[in-house]
MMTF fields as JSON, N, C-alpha, C and O atoms, coordinates in Angstrom:
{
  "mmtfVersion": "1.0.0",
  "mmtfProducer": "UNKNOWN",
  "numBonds": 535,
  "numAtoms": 536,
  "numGroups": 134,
  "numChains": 1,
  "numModels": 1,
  "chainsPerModel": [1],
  "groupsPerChain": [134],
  "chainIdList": ["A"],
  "bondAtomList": [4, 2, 8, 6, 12, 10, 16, 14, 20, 18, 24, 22, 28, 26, 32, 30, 36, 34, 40, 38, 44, 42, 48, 46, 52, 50, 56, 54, 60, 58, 64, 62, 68, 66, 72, 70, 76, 74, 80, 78, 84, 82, 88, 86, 92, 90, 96, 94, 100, 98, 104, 102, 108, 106, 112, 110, 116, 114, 120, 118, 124, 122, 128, 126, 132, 130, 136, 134, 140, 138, 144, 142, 148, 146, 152, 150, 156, 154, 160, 158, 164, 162, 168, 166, 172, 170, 176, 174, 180, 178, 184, 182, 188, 186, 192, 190, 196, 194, 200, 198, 204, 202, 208, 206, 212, 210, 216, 214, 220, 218, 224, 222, 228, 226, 232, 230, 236, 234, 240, 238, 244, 242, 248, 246, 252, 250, 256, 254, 260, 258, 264, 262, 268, 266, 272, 270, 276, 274, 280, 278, 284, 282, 288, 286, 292, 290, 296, 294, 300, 298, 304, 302, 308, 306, 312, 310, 316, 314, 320, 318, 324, 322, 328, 326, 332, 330, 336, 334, 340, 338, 344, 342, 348, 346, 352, 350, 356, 354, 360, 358, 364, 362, 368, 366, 372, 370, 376, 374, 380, 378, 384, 382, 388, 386, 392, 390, 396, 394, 400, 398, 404, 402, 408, 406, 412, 410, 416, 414, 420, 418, 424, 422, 428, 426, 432, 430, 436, 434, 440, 438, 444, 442, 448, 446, 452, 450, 456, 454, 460, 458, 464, 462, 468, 466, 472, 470, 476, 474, 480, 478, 484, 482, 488, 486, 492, 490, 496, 494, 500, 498, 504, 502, 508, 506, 512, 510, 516, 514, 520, 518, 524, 522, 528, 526, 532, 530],
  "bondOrderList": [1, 1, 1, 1, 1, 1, 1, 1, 1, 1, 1, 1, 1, 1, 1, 1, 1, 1, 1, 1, 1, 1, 1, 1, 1, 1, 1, 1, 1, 1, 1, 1, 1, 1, 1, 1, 1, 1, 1, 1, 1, 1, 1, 1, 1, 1, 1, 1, 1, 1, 1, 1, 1, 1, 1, 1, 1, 1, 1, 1, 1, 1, 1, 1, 1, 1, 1, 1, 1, 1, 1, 1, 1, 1, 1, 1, 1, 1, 1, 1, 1, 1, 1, 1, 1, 1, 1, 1, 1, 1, 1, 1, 1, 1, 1, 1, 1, 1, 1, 1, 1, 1, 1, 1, 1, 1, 1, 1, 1, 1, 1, 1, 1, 1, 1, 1, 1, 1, 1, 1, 1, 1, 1, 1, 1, 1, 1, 1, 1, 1, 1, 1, 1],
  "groupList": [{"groupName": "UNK", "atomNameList": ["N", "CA", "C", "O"], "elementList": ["N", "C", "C", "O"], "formalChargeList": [0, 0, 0, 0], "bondAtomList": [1, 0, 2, 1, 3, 2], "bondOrderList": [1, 1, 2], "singleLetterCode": "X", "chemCompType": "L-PEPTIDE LINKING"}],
  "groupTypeList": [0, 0, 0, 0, 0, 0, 0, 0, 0, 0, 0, 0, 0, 0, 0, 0, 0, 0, 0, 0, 0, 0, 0, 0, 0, 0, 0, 0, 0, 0, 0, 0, 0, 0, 0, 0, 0, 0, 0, 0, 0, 0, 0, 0, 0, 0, 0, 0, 0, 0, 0, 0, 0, 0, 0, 0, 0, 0, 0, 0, 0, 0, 0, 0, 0, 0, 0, 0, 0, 0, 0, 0, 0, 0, 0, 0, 0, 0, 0, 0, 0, 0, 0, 0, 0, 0, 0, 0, 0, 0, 0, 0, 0, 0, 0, 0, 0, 0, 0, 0, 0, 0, 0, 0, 0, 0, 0, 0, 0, 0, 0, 0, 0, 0, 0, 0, 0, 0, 0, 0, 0, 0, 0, 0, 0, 0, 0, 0, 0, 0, 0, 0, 0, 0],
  "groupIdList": [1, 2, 3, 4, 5, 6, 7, 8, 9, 10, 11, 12, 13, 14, 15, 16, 17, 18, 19, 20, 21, 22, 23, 24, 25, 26, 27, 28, 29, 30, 31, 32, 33, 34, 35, 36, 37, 38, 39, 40, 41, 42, 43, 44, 45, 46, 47, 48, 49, 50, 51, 52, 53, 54, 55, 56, 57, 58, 59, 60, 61, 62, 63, 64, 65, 66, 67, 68, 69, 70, 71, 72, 73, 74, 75, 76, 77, 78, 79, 80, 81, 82, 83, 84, 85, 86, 87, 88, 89, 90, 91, 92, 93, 94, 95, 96, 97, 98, 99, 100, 101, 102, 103, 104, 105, 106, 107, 108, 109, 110, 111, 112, 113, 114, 115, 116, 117, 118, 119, 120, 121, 122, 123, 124, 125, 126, 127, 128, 129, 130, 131, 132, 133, 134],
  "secStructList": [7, 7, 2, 2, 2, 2, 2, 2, 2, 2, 2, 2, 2, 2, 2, 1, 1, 1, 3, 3, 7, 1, 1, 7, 7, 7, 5, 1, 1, 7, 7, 7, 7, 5, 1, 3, 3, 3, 3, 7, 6, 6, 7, 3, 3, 5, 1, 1, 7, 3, 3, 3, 3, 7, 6, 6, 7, 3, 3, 3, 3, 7, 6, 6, 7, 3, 3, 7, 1, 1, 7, 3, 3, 3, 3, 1, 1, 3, 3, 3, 3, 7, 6, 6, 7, 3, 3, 7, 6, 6, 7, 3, 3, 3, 1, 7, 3, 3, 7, 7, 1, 1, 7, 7, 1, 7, 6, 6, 6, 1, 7, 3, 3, 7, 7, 3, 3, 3, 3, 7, 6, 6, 7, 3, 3, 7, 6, 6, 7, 3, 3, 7, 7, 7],
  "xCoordList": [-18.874, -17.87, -17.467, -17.231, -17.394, -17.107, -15.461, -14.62, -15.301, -13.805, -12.925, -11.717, -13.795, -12.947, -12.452, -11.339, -13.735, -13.301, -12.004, -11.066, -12.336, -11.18, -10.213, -9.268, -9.909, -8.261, -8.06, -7.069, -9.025, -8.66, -8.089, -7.179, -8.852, -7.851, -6.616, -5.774, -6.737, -5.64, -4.195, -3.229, -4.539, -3.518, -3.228, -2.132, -4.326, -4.134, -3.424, -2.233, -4.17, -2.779, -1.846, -0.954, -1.111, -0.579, 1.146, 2.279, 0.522, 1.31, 1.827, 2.832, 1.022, 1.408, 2.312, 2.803, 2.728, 3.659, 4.993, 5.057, 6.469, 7.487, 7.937, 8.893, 7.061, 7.528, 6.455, 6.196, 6.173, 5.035, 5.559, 6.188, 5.34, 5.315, 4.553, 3.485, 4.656, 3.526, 2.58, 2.569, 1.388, 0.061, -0.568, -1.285, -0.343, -0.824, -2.398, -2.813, -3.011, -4.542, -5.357, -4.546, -6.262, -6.779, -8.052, -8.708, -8.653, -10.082, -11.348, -11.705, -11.58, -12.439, -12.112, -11.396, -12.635, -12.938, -12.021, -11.903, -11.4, -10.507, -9.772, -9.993, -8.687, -7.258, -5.827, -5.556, -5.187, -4.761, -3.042, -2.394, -2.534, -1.199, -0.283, -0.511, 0.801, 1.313, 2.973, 3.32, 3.796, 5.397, 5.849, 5.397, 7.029, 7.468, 6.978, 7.334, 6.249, 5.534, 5.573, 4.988, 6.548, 6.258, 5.744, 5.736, 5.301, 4.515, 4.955, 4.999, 5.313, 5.709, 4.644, 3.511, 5.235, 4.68, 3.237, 3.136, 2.252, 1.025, 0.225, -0.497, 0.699, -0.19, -1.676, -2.21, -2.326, -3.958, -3.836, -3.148, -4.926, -5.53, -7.155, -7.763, -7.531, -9.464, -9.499, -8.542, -10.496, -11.371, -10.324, -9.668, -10.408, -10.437, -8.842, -8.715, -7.712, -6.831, -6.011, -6.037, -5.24, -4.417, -3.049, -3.01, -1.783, -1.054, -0.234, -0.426, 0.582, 1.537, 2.889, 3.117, 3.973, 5.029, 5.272, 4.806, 5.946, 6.128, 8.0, 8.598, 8.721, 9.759, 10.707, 10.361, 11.509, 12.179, 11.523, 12.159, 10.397, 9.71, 9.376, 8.956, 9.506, 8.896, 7.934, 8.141, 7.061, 6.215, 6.646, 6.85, 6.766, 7.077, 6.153, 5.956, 5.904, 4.867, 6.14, 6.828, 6.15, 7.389, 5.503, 4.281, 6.427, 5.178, 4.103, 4.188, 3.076, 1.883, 1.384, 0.783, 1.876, 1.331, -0.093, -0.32, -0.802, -2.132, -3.196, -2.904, -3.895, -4.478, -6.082, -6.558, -6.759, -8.119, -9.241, -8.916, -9.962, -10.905, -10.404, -10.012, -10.358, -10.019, -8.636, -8.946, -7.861, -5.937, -5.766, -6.09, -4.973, -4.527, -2.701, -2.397, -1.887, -0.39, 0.455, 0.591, 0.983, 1.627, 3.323, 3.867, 3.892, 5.451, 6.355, 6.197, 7.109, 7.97, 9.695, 10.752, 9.343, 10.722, 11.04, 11.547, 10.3, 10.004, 8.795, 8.653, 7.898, 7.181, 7.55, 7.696, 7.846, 8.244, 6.803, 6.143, 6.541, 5.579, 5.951, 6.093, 6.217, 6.517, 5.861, 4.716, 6.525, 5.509, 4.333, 4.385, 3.251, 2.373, 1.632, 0.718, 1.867, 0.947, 0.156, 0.236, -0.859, -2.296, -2.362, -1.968, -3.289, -3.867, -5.155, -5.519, -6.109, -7.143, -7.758, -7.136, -8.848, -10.359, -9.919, -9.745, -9.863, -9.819, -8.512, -8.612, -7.379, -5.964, -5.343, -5.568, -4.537, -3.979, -2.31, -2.103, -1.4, -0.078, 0.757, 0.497, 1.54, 2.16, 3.614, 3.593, 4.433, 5.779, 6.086, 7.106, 4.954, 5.466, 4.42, 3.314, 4.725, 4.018, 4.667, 5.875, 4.11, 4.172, 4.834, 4.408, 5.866, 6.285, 5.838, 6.942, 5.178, 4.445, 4.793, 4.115, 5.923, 6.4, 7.399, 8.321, 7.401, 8.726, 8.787, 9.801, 7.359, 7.373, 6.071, 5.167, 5.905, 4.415, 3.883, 2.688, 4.618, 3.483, 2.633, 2.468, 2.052, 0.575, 0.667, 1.539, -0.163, 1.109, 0.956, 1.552, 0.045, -0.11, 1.742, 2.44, 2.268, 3.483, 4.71, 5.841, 4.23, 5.944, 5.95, 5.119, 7.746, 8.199, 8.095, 8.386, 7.545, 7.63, 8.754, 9.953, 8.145, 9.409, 8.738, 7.592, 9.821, 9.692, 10.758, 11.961, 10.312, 10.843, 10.95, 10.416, 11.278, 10.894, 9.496, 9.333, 8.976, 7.984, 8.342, 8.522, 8.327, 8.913, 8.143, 8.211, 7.176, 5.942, 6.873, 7.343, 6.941, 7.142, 6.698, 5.622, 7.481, 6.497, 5.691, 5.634, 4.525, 3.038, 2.243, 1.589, 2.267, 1.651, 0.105, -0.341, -0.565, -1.944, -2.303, -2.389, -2.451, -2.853, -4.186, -4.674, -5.017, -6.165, -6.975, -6.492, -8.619, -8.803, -9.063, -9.435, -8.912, -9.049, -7.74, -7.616, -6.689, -5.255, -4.816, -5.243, -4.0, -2.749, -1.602, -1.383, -1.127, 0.668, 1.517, 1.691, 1.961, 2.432, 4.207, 4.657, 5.397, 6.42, 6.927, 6.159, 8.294, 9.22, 8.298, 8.502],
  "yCoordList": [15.439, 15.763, 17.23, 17.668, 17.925, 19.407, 19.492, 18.596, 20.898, 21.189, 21.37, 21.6, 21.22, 21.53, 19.647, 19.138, 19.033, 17.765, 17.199, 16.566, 17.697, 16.926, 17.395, 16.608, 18.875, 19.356, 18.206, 17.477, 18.165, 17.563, 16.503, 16.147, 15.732, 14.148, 13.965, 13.068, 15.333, 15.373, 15.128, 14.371, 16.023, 16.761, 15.155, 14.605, 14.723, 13.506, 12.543, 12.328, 11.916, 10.624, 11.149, 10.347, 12.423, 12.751, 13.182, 13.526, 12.925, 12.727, 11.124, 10.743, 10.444, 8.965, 8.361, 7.276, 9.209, 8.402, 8.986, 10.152, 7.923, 7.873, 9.308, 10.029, 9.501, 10.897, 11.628, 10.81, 12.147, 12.47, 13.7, 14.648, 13.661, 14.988, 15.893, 15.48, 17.186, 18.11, 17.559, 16.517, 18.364, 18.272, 16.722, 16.276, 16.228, 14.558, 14.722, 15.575, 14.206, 14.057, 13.198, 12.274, 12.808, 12.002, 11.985, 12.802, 11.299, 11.771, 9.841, 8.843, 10.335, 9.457, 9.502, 10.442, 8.277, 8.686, 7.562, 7.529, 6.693, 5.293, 5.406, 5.631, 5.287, 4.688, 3.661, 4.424, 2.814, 2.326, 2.228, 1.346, 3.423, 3.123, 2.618, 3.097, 1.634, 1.171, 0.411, -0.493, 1.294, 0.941, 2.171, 3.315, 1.515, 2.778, 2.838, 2.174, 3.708, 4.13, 5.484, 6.395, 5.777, 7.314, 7.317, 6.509, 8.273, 8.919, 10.333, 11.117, 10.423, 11.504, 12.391, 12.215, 13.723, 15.144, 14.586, 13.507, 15.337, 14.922, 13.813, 13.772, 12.804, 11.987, 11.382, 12.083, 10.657, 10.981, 8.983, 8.066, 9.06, 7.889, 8.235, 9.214, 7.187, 6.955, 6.194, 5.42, 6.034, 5.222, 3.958, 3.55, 3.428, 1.804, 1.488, 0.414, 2.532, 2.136, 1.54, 2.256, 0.175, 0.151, -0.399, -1.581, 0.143, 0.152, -0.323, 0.073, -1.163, -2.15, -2.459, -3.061, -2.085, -2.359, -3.135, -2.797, -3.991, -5.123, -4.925, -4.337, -5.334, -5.561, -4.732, -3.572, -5.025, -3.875, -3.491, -2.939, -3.906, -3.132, -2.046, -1.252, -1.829, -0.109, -0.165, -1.248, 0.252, 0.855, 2.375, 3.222, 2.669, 3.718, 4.057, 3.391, 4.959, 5.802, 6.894, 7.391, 7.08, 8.085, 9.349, 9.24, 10.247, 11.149, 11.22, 11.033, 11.519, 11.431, 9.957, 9.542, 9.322, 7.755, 7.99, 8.89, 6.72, 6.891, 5.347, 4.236, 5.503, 4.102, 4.582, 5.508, 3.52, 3.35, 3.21, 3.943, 2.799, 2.314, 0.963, 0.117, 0.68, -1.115, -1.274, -2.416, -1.154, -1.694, -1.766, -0.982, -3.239, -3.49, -3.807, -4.786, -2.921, -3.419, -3.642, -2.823, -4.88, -5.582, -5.567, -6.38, -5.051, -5.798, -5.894, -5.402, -6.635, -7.046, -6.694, -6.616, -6.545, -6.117, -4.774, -3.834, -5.151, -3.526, -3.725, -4.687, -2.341, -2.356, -1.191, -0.37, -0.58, 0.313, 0.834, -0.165, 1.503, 2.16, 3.301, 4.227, 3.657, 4.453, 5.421, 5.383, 6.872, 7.832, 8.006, 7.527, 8.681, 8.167, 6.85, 6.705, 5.977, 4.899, 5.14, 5.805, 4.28, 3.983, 2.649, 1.803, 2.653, 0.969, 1.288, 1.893, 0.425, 0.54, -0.506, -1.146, -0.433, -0.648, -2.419, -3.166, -2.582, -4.164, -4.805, -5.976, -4.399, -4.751, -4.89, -4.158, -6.042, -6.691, -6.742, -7.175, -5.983, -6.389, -7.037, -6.427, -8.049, -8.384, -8.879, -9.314, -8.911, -9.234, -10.08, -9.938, -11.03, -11.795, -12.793, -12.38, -14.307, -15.346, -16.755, -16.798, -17.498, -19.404, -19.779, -19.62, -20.278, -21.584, -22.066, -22.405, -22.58, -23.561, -24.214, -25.229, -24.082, -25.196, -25.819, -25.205, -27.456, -28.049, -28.484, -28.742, -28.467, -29.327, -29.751, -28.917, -30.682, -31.892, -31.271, -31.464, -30.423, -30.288, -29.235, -28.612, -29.176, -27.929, -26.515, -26.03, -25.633, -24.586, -23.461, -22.388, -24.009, -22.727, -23.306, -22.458, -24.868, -25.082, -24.82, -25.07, -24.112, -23.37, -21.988, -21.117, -22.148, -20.773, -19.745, -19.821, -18.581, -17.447, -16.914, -16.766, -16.674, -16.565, -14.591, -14.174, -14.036, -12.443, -11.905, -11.975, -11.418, -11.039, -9.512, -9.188, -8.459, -7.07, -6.739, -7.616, -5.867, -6.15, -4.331, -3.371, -4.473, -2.84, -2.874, -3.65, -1.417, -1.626, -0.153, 0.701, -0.269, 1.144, 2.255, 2.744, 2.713, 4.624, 4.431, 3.371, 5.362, 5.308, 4.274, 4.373, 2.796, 2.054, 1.785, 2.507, 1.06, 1.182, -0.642, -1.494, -0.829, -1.968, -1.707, -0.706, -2.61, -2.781, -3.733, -4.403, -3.149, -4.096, -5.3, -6.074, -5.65, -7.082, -7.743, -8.842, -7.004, -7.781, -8.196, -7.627, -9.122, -9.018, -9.838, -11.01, -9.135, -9.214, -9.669, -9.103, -11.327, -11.798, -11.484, -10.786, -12.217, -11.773, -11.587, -11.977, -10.964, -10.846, -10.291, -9.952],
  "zCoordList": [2.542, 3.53, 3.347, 2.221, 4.349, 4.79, 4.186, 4.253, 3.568, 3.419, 4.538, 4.472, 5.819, 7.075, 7.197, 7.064, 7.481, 7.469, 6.925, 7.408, 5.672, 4.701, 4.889, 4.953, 5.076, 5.563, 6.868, 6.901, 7.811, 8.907, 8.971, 9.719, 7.828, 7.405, 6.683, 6.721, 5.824, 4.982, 6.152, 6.056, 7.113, 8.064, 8.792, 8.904, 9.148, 10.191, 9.673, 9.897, 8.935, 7.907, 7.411, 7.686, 6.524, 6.165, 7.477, 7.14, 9.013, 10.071, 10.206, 10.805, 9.606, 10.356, 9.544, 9.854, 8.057, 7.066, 7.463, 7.853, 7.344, 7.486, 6.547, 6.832, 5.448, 4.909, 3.81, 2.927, 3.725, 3.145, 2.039, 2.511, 0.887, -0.197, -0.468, -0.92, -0.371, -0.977, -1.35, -2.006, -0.876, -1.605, -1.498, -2.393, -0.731, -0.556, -0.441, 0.343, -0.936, -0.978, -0.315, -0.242, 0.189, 0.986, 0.716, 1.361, -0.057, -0.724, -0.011, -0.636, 1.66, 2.151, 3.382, 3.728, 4.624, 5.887, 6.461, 7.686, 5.753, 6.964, 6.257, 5.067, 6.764, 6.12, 7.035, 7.962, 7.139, 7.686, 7.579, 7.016, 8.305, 7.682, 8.865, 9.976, 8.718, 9.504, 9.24, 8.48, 10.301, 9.802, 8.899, 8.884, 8.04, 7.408, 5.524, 4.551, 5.67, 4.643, 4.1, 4.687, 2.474, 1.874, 0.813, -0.116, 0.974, -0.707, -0.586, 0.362, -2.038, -2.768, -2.853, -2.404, -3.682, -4.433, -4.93, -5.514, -4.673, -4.913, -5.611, -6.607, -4.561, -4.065, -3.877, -3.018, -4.192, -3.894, -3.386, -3.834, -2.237, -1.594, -1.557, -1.125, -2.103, -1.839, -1.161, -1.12, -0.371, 1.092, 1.021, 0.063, 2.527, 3.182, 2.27, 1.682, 2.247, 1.778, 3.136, 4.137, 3.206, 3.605, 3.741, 3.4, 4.18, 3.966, 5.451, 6.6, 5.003, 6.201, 5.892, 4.842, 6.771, 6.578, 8.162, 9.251, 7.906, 8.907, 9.213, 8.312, 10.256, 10.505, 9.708, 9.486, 9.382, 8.311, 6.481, 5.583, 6.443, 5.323, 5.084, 5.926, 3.899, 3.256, 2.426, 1.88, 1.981, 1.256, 0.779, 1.649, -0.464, -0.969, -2.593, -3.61, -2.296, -3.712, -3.786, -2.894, -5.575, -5.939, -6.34, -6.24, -6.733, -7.109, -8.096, -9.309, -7.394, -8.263, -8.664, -9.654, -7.491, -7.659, -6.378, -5.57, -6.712, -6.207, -5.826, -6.27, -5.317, -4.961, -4.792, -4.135, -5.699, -5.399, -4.237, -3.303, -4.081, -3.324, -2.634, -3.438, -1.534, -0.314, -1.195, -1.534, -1.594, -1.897, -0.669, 0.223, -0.623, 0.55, -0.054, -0.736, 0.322, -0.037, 1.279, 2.188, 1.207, 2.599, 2.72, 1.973, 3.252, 2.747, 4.475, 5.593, 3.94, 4.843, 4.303, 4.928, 2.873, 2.398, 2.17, 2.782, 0.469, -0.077, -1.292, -2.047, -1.195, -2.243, -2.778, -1.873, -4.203, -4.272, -5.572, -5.858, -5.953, -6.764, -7.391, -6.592, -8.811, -9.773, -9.8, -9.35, -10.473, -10.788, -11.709, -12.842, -11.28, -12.265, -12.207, -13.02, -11.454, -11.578, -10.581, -9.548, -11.224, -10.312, -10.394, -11.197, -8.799, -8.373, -7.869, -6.861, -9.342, -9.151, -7.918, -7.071, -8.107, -6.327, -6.441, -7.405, -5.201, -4.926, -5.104, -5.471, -4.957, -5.686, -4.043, -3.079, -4.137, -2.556, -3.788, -4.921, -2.645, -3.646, -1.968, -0.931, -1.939, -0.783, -1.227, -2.379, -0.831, -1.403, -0.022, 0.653, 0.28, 1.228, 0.852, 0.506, 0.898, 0.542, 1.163, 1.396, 1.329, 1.818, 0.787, -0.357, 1.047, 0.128, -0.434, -0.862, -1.03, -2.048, -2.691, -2.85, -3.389, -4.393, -3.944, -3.407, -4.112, -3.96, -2.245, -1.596, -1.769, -0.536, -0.234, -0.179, -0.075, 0.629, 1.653, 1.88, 2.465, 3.591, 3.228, 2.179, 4.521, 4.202, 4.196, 4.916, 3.429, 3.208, 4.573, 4.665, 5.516, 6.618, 7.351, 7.908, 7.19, 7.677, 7.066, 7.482, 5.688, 5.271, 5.607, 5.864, 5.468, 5.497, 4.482, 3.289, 5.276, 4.468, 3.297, 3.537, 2.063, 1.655, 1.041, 0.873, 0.916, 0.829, -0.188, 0.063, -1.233, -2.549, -2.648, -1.588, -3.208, -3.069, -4.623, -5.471, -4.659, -5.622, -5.965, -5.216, -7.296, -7.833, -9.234, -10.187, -8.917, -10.07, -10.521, -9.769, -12.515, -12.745, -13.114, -12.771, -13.821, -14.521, -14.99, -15.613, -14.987, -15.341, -15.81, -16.849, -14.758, -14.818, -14.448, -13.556, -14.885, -14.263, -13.994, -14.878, -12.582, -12.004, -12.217, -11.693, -13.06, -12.964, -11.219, -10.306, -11.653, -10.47, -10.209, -11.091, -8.977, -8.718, -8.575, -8.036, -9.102, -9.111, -7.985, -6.98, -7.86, -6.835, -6.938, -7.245, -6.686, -7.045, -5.412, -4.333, -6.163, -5.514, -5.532, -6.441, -4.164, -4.03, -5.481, -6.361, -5.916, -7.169, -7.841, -9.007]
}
């Protein structure tokens, strides 16, 4: 990929977040951001990241937090993400989930239940994880 390219993307997603910090990085060609979503002071995203805030949810990266390769983080509340951490390739974090415990029926028929999910300072989500509500 061309250094023109990449300014070009830098510039493009770096418009669609609720607030964006210096020097945000964008290192690949898709990204999916949607609702209100910030990231801090230099920042870095790799490929097929995406990011969803639903109804009154946030998604928030403090500085120098960062995401791998396909992370998919969902919220409806809040996800909040520390400085310094990383989320490595394949990691789904959602702070929204089905009922499950403590009722018989099937779980596409319970109610949603939605927790806030708050990862801290210089943590490292390995891959494959995912982090359910609380």
């Amino acid at each position: 990929m061309s250094a023109l390219s990449r300014a070009y993307l830098n510039w493009h997603y770096s418009r669609q977040f609720a607030k964006c910090g210096k020097k945000f990085r964008f290192q690949g060609k898709y990204m999916e951001i949607d609702g209100h979503v910030e990231v801090g002071d230099h920042c870095k995203m790799r490929n097929n990241v995406i990011l969803r805030a639903t109804n009154e949810g946030k998604i928030i990266f403090a500085d120098r937090a960062g995401c791998s390769y396909n992370v998919i983080i969902e919220a409806t509340s809040l996800v909040q993400i520390g400085p310094f951490t990383g989320i490595a390739e394949n990691t789904v974090i959602r702070d929204t989930n089905h009922q499950v415990y403590g009722t018989k029926r099937h779980w596409r028929y319970t109610a949603h239940e939605a927790k806030p999910i708050i990862i801290g300072d210089e943590c490292l989500i390995g891959s494959g994880v995912y982090i359910e509500p609380g």
